[in-house]
Amino acid sequence: PGSWMHAYERWLIQNTDEQFPSRNFDTTIERFLWAMPDYNQMFLKENGKVSAARQDFDLTISNYIDTGKALIAMGAWNSYVASKNQEASIRANNAWHTSKLWVRAEAQSGIISSTAMIIVISVGIGFATLAGMTRDILLSLHAMVSVLSVVLALLFFMVAVMHWPLGAIEVVALIV
């Protein structure tokens, strides 16, 4: 049905003597929602009063952009919302934002960073185990350098040659 805020502003001007934003929000929003029930889904109510409202924004970025660009966009939204919260009154300064894109980007970023840690730990444990079993540090070192070379060659092939974005599936391929 479009933006509830714009519809509420139009409704307020047409149906009351009040200006937007209303000083009698609880009363006027209740009347607005009775007159325009399609907007009820945008509000969370407790004890008959609105405790939270949802406002959708459409971004011009794809849900499939790479993780780095998604995290940059999320950071820009973090800054924007924080600046609006600082400008807002004490009763309206708890705005926050969420997006499926932010969730995916943070998950992929976490997977990628933890993969590096897993590879380092695996190589360390492999080196210690091989050194303990063979009692040959040099042989163990050569074996681990060989394993790391294979992982780095696979990473180079996936990212530089195939131009694949580094996501969850690619990370699993690196570990396995």
mmCIF file with all atom_site columns, C-alpha atoms in Angstrom:
data_model
loop_
_atom_site.group_PDB
_atom_site.id
_atom_site.type_symbol
_atom_site.label_atom_id
_atom_site.label_alt_id
_atom_site.label_comp_id
_atom_site.label_asym_id
_atom_site.label_entity_id
_atom_site.label_seq_id
_atom_site.pdbx_PDB_ins_code
_atom_site.Cartn_x
_atom_site.Cartn_y
_atom_site.Cartn_z
_atom_site.occupancy
_atom_site.B_iso_or_equiv
_atom_site.pdbx_formal_charge
_atom_site.auth_seq_id
_atom_site.auth_comp_id
_atom_site.auth_asym_id
_atom_site.auth_atom_id
_atom_site.pdbx_PDB_model_num
ATOM 1   C CA . PRO A 1 1   ? 0.000  0.000   0.000   1.00 0.00 ? 1   PRO A CA 1
ATOM 2   C CA . GLY A 1 2   ? 2.978  2.374   -0.123  1.00 0.00 ? 2   GLY A CA 1
ATOM 3   C CA . SER A 1 3   ? 4.558  4.300   2.714   1.00 0.00 ? 3   SER A CA 1
ATOM 4   C CA . TRP A 1 4   ? 2.392  4.454   5.830   1.00 0.00 ? 4   TRP A CA 1
ATOM 5   C CA . MET A 1 5   ? 4.104  7.680   6.818   1.00 0.00 ? 5   MET A CA 1
ATOM 6   C CA . HIS A 1 6   ? 3.062  9.523   3.650   1.00 0.00 ? 6   HIS A CA 1
ATOM 7   C CA . ALA A 1 7   ? -0.454 8.088   3.868   1.00 0.00 ? 7   ALA A CA 1
ATOM 8   C CA . TYR A 1 8   ? -0.676 9.087   7.548   1.00 0.00 ? 8   TYR A CA 1
ATOM 9   C CA . GLU A 1 9   ? 0.495  12.624  6.769   1.00 0.00 ? 9   GLU A CA 1
ATOM 10  C CA . ARG A 1 10  ? -2.115 13.000  3.991   1.00 0.00 ? 10  ARG A CA 1
ATOM 11  C CA . TRP A 1 11  ? -4.825 11.473  6.198   1.00 0.00 ? 11  TRP A CA 1
ATOM 12  C CA . LEU A 1 12  ? -3.884 13.736  9.129   1.00 0.00 ? 12  LEU A CA 1
ATOM 13  C CA . ILE A 1 13  ? -4.115 16.898  7.040   1.00 0.00 ? 13  ILE A CA 1
ATOM 14  C CA . GLN A 1 14  ? -7.368 15.865  5.373   1.00 0.00 ? 14  GLN A CA 1
ATOM 15  C CA . ASN A 1 15  ? -9.180 14.487  8.441   1.00 0.00 ? 15  ASN A CA 1
ATOM 16  C CA . THR A 1 16  ? -7.952 16.491  11.426  1.00 0.00 ? 16  THR A CA 1
ATOM 17  C CA . ASP A 1 17  ? -6.852 19.991  12.302  1.00 0.00 ? 17  ASP A CA 1
ATOM 18  C CA . GLU A 1 18  ? -3.356 18.740  13.122  1.00 0.00 ? 18  GLU A CA 1
ATOM 19  C CA . GLN A 1 19  ? -0.095 19.086  11.296  1.00 0.00 ? 19  GLN A CA 1
ATOM 20  C CA . PHE A 1 20  ? 2.411  16.325  10.658  1.00 0.00 ? 20  PHE A CA 1
ATOM 21  C CA . PRO A 1 21  ? 3.986  15.086  12.898  1.00 0.00 ? 21  PRO A CA 1
ATOM 22  C CA . SER A 1 22  ? 1.034  14.889  15.257  1.00 0.00 ? 22  SER A CA 1
ATOM 23  C CA . ARG A 1 23  ? 1.353  15.822  18.924  1.00 0.00 ? 23  ARG A CA 1
ATOM 24  C CA . ASN A 1 24  ? -1.493 13.361  19.602  1.00 0.00 ? 24  ASN A CA 1
ATOM 25  C CA . PHE A 1 25  ? 0.121  10.431  17.849  1.00 0.00 ? 25  PHE A CA 1
ATOM 26  C CA . ASP A 1 26  ? -1.508 7.639   19.892  1.00 0.00 ? 26  ASP A CA 1
ATOM 27  C CA . THR A 1 27  ? -5.004 8.939   19.225  1.00 0.00 ? 27  THR A CA 1
ATOM 28  C CA . THR A 1 28  ? -4.528 9.932   15.602  1.00 0.00 ? 28  THR A CA 1
ATOM 29  C CA . ILE A 1 29  ? -2.632 6.787   14.597  1.00 0.00 ? 29  ILE A CA 1
ATOM 30  C CA . GLU A 1 30  ? -5.407 4.651   16.081  1.00 0.00 ? 30  GLU A CA 1
ATOM 31  C CA . ARG A 1 31  ? -7.985 6.526   13.999  1.00 0.00 ? 31  ARG A CA 1
ATOM 32  C CA . PHE A 1 32  ? -5.738 6.344   10.920  1.00 0.00 ? 32  PHE A CA 1
ATOM 33  C CA . LEU A 1 33  ? -5.315 2.584   11.271  1.00 0.00 ? 33  LEU A CA 1
ATOM 34  C CA . TRP A 1 34  ? -9.062 2.145   11.715  1.00 0.00 ? 34  TRP A CA 1
ATOM 35  C CA . ALA A 1 35  ? -9.611 4.117   8.497   1.00 0.00 ? 35  ALA A CA 1
ATOM 36  C CA . MET A 1 36  ? -6.699 2.457   6.656   1.00 0.00 ? 36  MET A CA 1
ATOM 37  C CA . PRO A 1 37  ? -6.452 -1.122  7.972   1.00 0.00 ? 37  PRO A CA 1
ATOM 38  C CA . ASP A 1 38  ? -3.925 -2.177  5.305   1.00 0.00 ? 38  ASP A CA 1
ATOM 39  C CA . TYR A 1 39  ? -1.244 -0.356  7.310   1.00 0.00 ? 39  TYR A CA 1
ATOM 40  C CA . ASN A 1 40  ? -1.809 -2.338  10.541  1.00 0.00 ? 40  ASN A CA 1
ATOM 41  C CA . GLN A 1 41  ? 0.934  -4.775  9.551   1.00 0.00 ? 41  GLN A CA 1
ATOM 42  C CA . MET A 1 42  ? 3.473  -1.950  9.798   1.00 0.00 ? 42  MET A CA 1
ATOM 43  C CA . PHE A 1 43  ? 2.940  -1.467  13.539  1.00 0.00 ? 43  PHE A CA 1
ATOM 44  C CA . LEU A 1 44  ? 3.678  -3.383  16.703  1.00 0.00 ? 44  LEU A CA 1
ATOM 45  C CA . LYS A 1 45  ? 1.204  -2.503  19.429  1.00 0.00 ? 45  LYS A CA 1
ATOM 46  C CA . GLU A 1 46  ? 1.295  -3.112  23.164  1.00 0.00 ? 46  GLU A CA 1
ATOM 47  C CA . ASN A 1 47  ? -1.685 -2.286  25.379  1.00 0.00 ? 47  ASN A CA 1
ATOM 48  C CA . GLY A 1 48  ? -3.377 -0.514  22.483  1.00 0.00 ? 48  GLY A CA 1
ATOM 49  C CA . LYS A 1 49  ? -0.441 1.838   21.848  1.00 0.00 ? 49  LYS A CA 1
ATOM 50  C CA . VAL A 1 50  ? 2.100  1.726   19.059  1.00 0.00 ? 50  VAL A CA 1
ATOM 51  C CA . SER A 1 51  ? 5.451  0.629   20.433  1.00 0.00 ? 51  SER A CA 1
ATOM 52  C CA . ALA A 1 52  ? 7.223  0.181   17.087  1.00 0.00 ? 52  ALA A CA 1
ATOM 53  C CA . ALA A 1 53  ? 6.644  1.041   13.447  1.00 0.00 ? 53  ALA A CA 1
ATOM 54  C CA . ARG A 1 54  ? 8.175  -0.422  10.318  1.00 0.00 ? 54  ARG A CA 1
ATOM 55  C CA . GLN A 1 55  ? 9.222  1.665   7.342   1.00 0.00 ? 55  GLN A CA 1
ATOM 56  C CA . ASP A 1 56  ? 10.464 -0.063  4.200   1.00 0.00 ? 56  ASP A CA 1
ATOM 57  C CA . PHE A 1 57  ? 13.161 1.385   1.971   1.00 0.00 ? 57  PHE A CA 1
ATOM 58  C CA . ASP A 1 58  ? 14.110 0.102   -1.462  1.00 0.00 ? 58  ASP A CA 1
ATOM 59  C CA . LEU A 1 59  ? 17.817 0.203   -2.233  1.00 0.00 ? 59  LEU A CA 1
ATOM 60  C CA . THR A 1 60  ? 19.257 0.331   -5.721  1.00 0.00 ? 60  THR A CA 1
ATOM 61  C CA . ILE A 1 61  ? 21.805 -2.374  -4.952  1.00 0.00 ? 61  ILE A CA 1
ATOM 62  C CA . SER A 1 62  ? 21.359 -6.011  -5.800  1.00 0.00 ? 62  SER A CA 1
ATOM 63  C CA . ASN A 1 63  ? 20.833 -8.634  -3.116  1.00 0.00 ? 63  ASN A CA 1
ATOM 64  C CA . TYR A 1 64  ? 23.635 -10.551 -4.827  1.00 0.00 ? 64  TYR A CA 1
ATOM 65  C CA . ILE A 1 65  ? 26.483 -8.021  -4.663  1.00 0.00 ? 65  ILE A CA 1
ATOM 66  C CA . ASP A 1 66  ? 29.735 -9.231  -3.211  1.00 0.00 ? 66  ASP A CA 1
ATOM 67  C CA . THR A 1 67  ? 30.232 -9.299  0.528   1.00 0.00 ? 67  THR A CA 1
ATOM 68  C CA . GLY A 1 68  ? 32.628 -6.342  0.688   1.00 0.00 ? 68  GLY A CA 1
ATOM 69  C CA . LYS A 1 69  ? 30.251 -3.973  -1.107  1.00 0.00 ? 69  LYS A CA 1
ATOM 70  C CA . ALA A 1 70  ? 27.324 -5.203  0.996   1.00 0.00 ? 70  ALA A CA 1
ATOM 71  C CA . LEU A 1 71  ? 29.267 -4.500  4.203   1.00 0.00 ? 71  LEU A CA 1
ATOM 72  C CA . ILE A 1 72  ? 30.120 -0.998  2.928   1.00 0.00 ? 72  ILE A CA 1
ATOM 73  C CA . ALA A 1 73  ? 26.418 -0.343  2.204   1.00 0.00 ? 73  ALA A CA 1
ATOM 74  C CA . MET A 1 74  ? 25.499 -1.672  5.652   1.00 0.00 ? 74  MET A CA 1
ATOM 75  C CA . GLY A 1 75  ? 28.086 0.627   7.230   1.00 0.00 ? 75  GLY A CA 1
ATOM 76  C CA . ALA A 1 76  ? 26.606 3.604   5.369   1.00 0.00 ? 76  ALA A CA 1
ATOM 77  C CA . TRP A 1 77  ? 23.125 2.700   6.671   1.00 0.00 ? 77  TRP A CA 1
ATOM 78  C CA . ASN A 1 78  ? 24.548 2.286   10.195  1.00 0.00 ? 78  ASN A CA 1
ATOM 79  C CA . SER A 1 79  ? 25.935 5.813   10.000  1.00 0.00 ? 79  SER A CA 1
ATOM 80  C CA . TYR A 1 80  ? 22.736 7.240   8.520   1.00 0.00 ? 80  TYR A CA 1
ATOM 81  C CA . VAL A 1 81  ? 20.474 5.680   11.158  1.00 0.00 ? 81  VAL A CA 1
ATOM 82  C CA . ALA A 1 82  ? 22.855 6.675   13.969  1.00 0.00 ? 82  ALA A CA 1
ATOM 83  C CA . SER A 1 83  ? 22.851 10.292  12.752  1.00 0.00 ? 83  SER A CA 1
ATOM 84  C CA . LYS A 1 84  ? 19.039 10.318  12.596  1.00 0.00 ? 84  LYS A CA 1
ATOM 85  C CA . ASN A 1 85  ? 18.839 8.821   16.080  1.00 0.00 ? 85  ASN A CA 1
ATOM 86  C CA . GLN A 1 86  ? 21.098 11.593  17.392  1.00 0.00 ? 86  GLN A CA 1
ATOM 87  C CA . GLU A 1 87  ? 18.845 14.241  15.835  1.00 0.00 ? 87  GLU A CA 1
ATOM 88  C CA . ALA A 1 88  ? 15.622 12.648  17.085  1.00 0.00 ? 88  ALA A CA 1
ATOM 89  C CA . SER A 1 89  ? 13.848 13.348  20.338  1.00 0.00 ? 89  SER A CA 1
ATOM 90  C CA . ILE A 1 90  ? 14.351 11.050  23.318  1.00 0.00 ? 90  ILE A CA 1
ATOM 91  C CA . ARG A 1 91  ? 11.124 9.201   22.493  1.00 0.00 ? 91  ARG A CA 1
ATOM 92  C CA . ALA A 1 92  ? 12.068 8.586   18.873  1.00 0.00 ? 92  ALA A CA 1
ATOM 93  C CA . ASN A 1 93  ? 15.789 7.835   18.942  1.00 0.00 ? 93  ASN A CA 1
ATOM 94  C CA . ASN A 1 94  ? 15.757 4.036   18.877  1.00 0.00 ? 94  ASN A CA 1
ATOM 95  C CA . ALA A 1 95  ? 15.507 3.434   15.149  1.00 0.00 ? 95  ALA A CA 1
ATOM 96  C CA . TRP A 1 96  ? 17.380 0.486   13.704  1.00 0.00 ? 96  TRP A CA 1
ATOM 97  C CA . HIS A 1 97  ? 17.617 -1.187  10.338  1.00 0.00 ? 97  HIS A CA 1
ATOM 98  C CA . THR A 1 98  ? 17.825 -4.702  9.025   1.00 0.00 ? 98  THR A CA 1
ATOM 99  C CA . SER A 1 99  ? 18.053 -6.394  5.675   1.00 0.00 ? 99  SER A CA 1
ATOM 100 C CA . LYS A 1 100 ? 18.440 -9.896  4.313   1.00 0.00 ? 100 LYS A CA 1
ATOM 101 C CA . LEU A 1 101 ? 21.491 -8.543  2.495   1.00 0.00 ? 101 LEU A CA 1
ATOM 102 C CA . TRP A 1 102 ? 23.115 -7.457  5.791   1.00 0.00 ? 102 TRP A CA 1
ATOM 103 C CA . VAL A 1 103 ? 22.491 -10.915 7.279   1.00 0.00 ? 103 VAL A CA 1
ATOM 104 C CA . ARG A 1 104 ? 24.025 -12.661 4.261   1.00 0.00 ? 104 ARG A CA 1
ATOM 105 C CA . ALA A 1 105 ? 27.011 -10.319 4.129   1.00 0.00 ? 105 ALA A CA 1
ATOM 106 C CA . GLU A 1 106 ? 27.797 -10.665 7.830   1.00 0.00 ? 106 GLU A CA 1
ATOM 107 C CA . ALA A 1 107 ? 27.429 -14.441 7.675   1.00 0.00 ? 107 ALA A CA 1
ATOM 108 C CA . GLN A 1 108 ? 29.726 -14.702 4.659   1.00 0.00 ? 108 GLN A CA 1
ATOM 109 C CA . SER A 1 109 ? 32.240 -12.356 6.238   1.00 0.00 ? 109 SER A CA 1
ATOM 110 C CA . GLY A 1 110 ? 32.240 -14.486 9.389   1.00 0.00 ? 110 GLY A CA 1
ATOM 111 C CA . ILE A 1 111 ? 32.628 -17.677 7.370   1.00 0.00 ? 111 ILE A CA 1
ATOM 112 C CA . ILE A 1 112 ? 35.530 -16.266 5.383   1.00 0.00 ? 112 ILE A CA 1
ATOM 113 C CA . SER A 1 113 ? 37.377 -14.957 8.439   1.00 0.00 ? 113 SER A CA 1
ATOM 114 C CA . SER A 1 114 ? 36.819 -18.174 10.385  1.00 0.00 ? 114 SER A CA 1
ATOM 115 C CA . THR A 1 115 ? 38.037 -20.191 7.394   1.00 0.00 ? 115 THR A CA 1
ATOM 116 C CA . ALA A 1 116 ? 41.432 -18.526 7.575   1.00 0.00 ? 116 ALA A CA 1
ATOM 117 C CA . MET A 1 117 ? 41.605 -19.372 11.267  1.00 0.00 ? 117 MET A CA 1
ATOM 118 C CA . ILE A 1 118 ? 40.535 -22.983 10.610  1.00 0.00 ? 118 ILE A CA 1
ATOM 119 C CA . ILE A 1 119 ? 43.205 -23.388 7.927   1.00 0.00 ? 119 ILE A CA 1
ATOM 120 C CA . VAL A 1 120 ? 45.921 -22.025 10.240  1.00 0.00 ? 120 VAL A CA 1
ATOM 121 C CA . ILE A 1 121 ? 44.805 -24.291 13.104  1.00 0.00 ? 121 ILE A CA 1
ATOM 122 C CA . SER A 1 122 ? 44.566 -27.335 10.801  1.00 0.00 ? 122 SER A CA 1
ATOM 123 C CA . VAL A 1 123 ? 48.031 -26.754 9.389   1.00 0.00 ? 123 VAL A CA 1
ATOM 124 C CA . GLY A 1 124 ? 49.415 -26.227 12.892  1.00 0.00 ? 124 GLY A CA 1
ATOM 125 C CA . ILE A 1 125 ? 47.863 -29.425 14.213  1.00 0.00 ? 125 ILE A CA 1
ATOM 126 C CA . GLY A 1 126 ? 48.939 -31.301 11.080  1.00 0.00 ? 126 GLY A CA 1
ATOM 127 C CA . PHE A 1 127 ? 52.485 -30.028 11.484  1.00 0.00 ? 127 PHE A CA 1
ATOM 128 C CA . ALA A 1 128 ? 52.613 -30.969 15.181  1.00 0.00 ? 128 ALA A CA 1
ATOM 129 C CA . THR A 1 129 ? 51.137 -34.420 14.508  1.00 0.00 ? 129 THR A CA 1
ATOM 130 C CA . LEU A 1 130 ? 53.437 -35.127 11.563  1.00 0.00 ? 130 LEU A CA 1
ATOM 131 C CA . ALA A 1 131 ? 56.488 -33.845 13.446  1.00 0.00 ? 131 ALA A CA 1
ATOM 132 C CA . GLY A 1 132 ? 55.589 -36.025 16.419  1.00 0.00 ? 132 GLY A CA 1
ATOM 133 C CA . MET A 1 133 ? 55.026 -39.127 14.283  1.00 0.00 ? 133 MET A CA 1
ATOM 134 C CA . THR A 1 134 ? 58.037 -38.771 11.976  1.00 0.00 ? 134 THR A CA 1
ATOM 135 C CA . ARG A 1 135 ? 60.336 -36.946 14.403  1.00 0.00 ? 135 ARG A CA 1
ATOM 136 C CA . ASP A 1 136 ? 61.432 -34.931 11.386  1.00 0.00 ? 136 ASP A CA 1
ATOM 137 C CA . ILE A 1 137 ? 60.711 -31.192 11.524  1.00 0.00 ? 137 ILE A CA 1
ATOM 138 C CA . LEU A 1 138 ? 61.972 -30.548 7.991   1.00 0.00 ? 138 LEU A CA 1
ATOM 139 C CA . LEU A 1 139 ? 59.731 -33.264 6.457   1.00 0.00 ? 139 LEU A CA 1
ATOM 140 C CA . SER A 1 140 ? 56.755 -31.920 8.448   1.00 0.00 ? 140 SER A CA 1
ATOM 141 C CA . LEU A 1 141 ? 57.492 -28.385 7.287   1.00 0.00 ? 141 LEU A CA 1
ATOM 142 C CA . HIS A 1 142 ? 57.692 -29.494 3.636   1.00 0.00 ? 142 HIS A CA 1
ATOM 143 C CA . ALA A 1 143 ? 54.403 -31.372 3.941   1.00 0.00 ? 143 ALA A CA 1
ATOM 144 C CA . MET A 1 144 ? 52.609 -28.359 5.440   1.00 0.00 ? 144 MET A CA 1
ATOM 145 C CA . VAL A 1 145 ? 54.050 -25.995 2.834   1.00 0.00 ? 145 VAL A CA 1
ATOM 146 C CA . SER A 1 146 ? 52.759 -28.425 0.206   1.00 0.00 ? 146 SER A CA 1
ATOM 147 C CA . VAL A 1 147 ? 49.265 -28.455 1.768   1.00 0.00 ? 147 VAL A CA 1
ATOM 148 C CA . LEU A 1 148 ? 49.211 -24.640 2.016   1.00 0.00 ? 148 LEU A CA 1
ATOM 149 C CA . SER A 1 149 ? 50.379 -24.359 -1.597  1.00 0.00 ? 149 SER A CA 1
ATOM 150 C CA . VAL A 1 150 ? 47.471 -26.512 -2.760  1.00 0.00 ? 150 VAL A CA 1
ATOM 151 C CA . VAL A 1 151 ? 44.981 -24.396 -0.753  1.00 0.00 ? 151 VAL A CA 1
ATOM 152 C CA . LEU A 1 152 ? 46.453 -21.133 -2.070  1.00 0.00 ? 152 LEU A CA 1
ATOM 153 C CA . ALA A 1 153 ? 46.504 -22.442 -5.662  1.00 0.00 ? 153 ALA A CA 1
ATOM 154 C CA . LEU A 1 154 ? 42.841 -23.434 -5.339  1.00 0.00 ? 154 LEU A CA 1
ATOM 155 C CA . LEU A 1 155 ? 42.014 -20.005 -3.866  1.00 0.00 ? 155 LEU A CA 1
ATOM 156 C CA . PHE A 1 156 ? 43.867 -18.279 -6.725  1.00 0.00 ? 156 PHE A CA 1
ATOM 157 C CA . PHE A 1 157 ? 42.029 -20.386 -9.312  1.00 0.00 ? 157 PHE A CA 1
ATOM 158 C CA . MET A 1 158 ? 38.597 -19.678 -7.791  1.00 0.00 ? 158 MET A CA 1
ATOM 159 C CA . VAL A 1 159 ? 39.075 -15.922 -7.286  1.00 0.00 ? 159 VAL A CA 1
ATOM 160 C CA . ALA A 1 160 ? 41.532 -14.766 -9.958  1.00 0.00 ? 160 ALA A CA 1
ATOM 161 C CA . VAL A 1 161 ? 40.912 -17.194 -12.805 1.00 0.00 ? 161 VAL A CA 1
ATOM 162 C CA . MET A 1 162 ? 37.209 -18.043 -12.436 1.00 0.00 ? 162 MET A CA 1
ATOM 163 C CA . HIS A 1 163 ? 36.243 -14.659 -10.860 1.00 0.00 ? 163 HIS A CA 1
ATOM 164 C CA . TRP A 1 164 ? 33.982 -16.378 -8.330  1.00 0.00 ? 164 TRP A CA 1
ATOM 165 C CA . PRO A 1 165 ? 32.915 -14.296 -5.354  1.00 0.00 ? 165 PRO A CA 1
ATOM 166 C CA . LEU A 1 166 ? 34.248 -15.913 -2.209  1.00 0.00 ? 166 LEU A CA 1
ATOM 167 C CA . GLY A 1 167 ? 31.128 -17.280 -0.524  1.00 0.00 ? 167 GLY A CA 1
ATOM 168 C CA . ALA A 1 168 ? 30.143 -20.136 1.759   1.00 0.00 ? 168 ALA A CA 1
ATOM 169 C CA . ILE A 1 169 ? 30.369 -22.857 -0.916  1.00 0.00 ? 169 ILE A CA 1
ATOM 170 C CA . GLU A 1 170 ? 33.813 -21.713 -2.052  1.00 0.00 ? 170 GLU A CA 1
ATOM 171 C CA . VAL A 1 171 ? 35.024 -21.651 1.535   1.00 0.00 ? 171 VAL A CA 1
ATOM 172 C CA . VAL A 1 172 ? 33.843 -25.225 2.072   1.00 0.00 ? 172 VAL A CA 1
ATOM 173 C CA . ALA A 1 173 ? 35.695 -26.211 -1.103  1.00 0.00 ? 173 ALA A CA 1
ATOM 174 C CA . LEU A 1 174 ? 38.874 -24.659 0.315   1.00 0.00 ? 174 LEU A CA 1
ATOM 175 C CA . ILE A 1 175 ? 38.604 -26.490 3.620   1.00 0.00 ? 175 ILE A CA 1
ATOM 176 C CA . VAL A 1 176 ? 37.752 -29.880 2.136   1.00 0.00 ? 176 VAL A CA 1
#
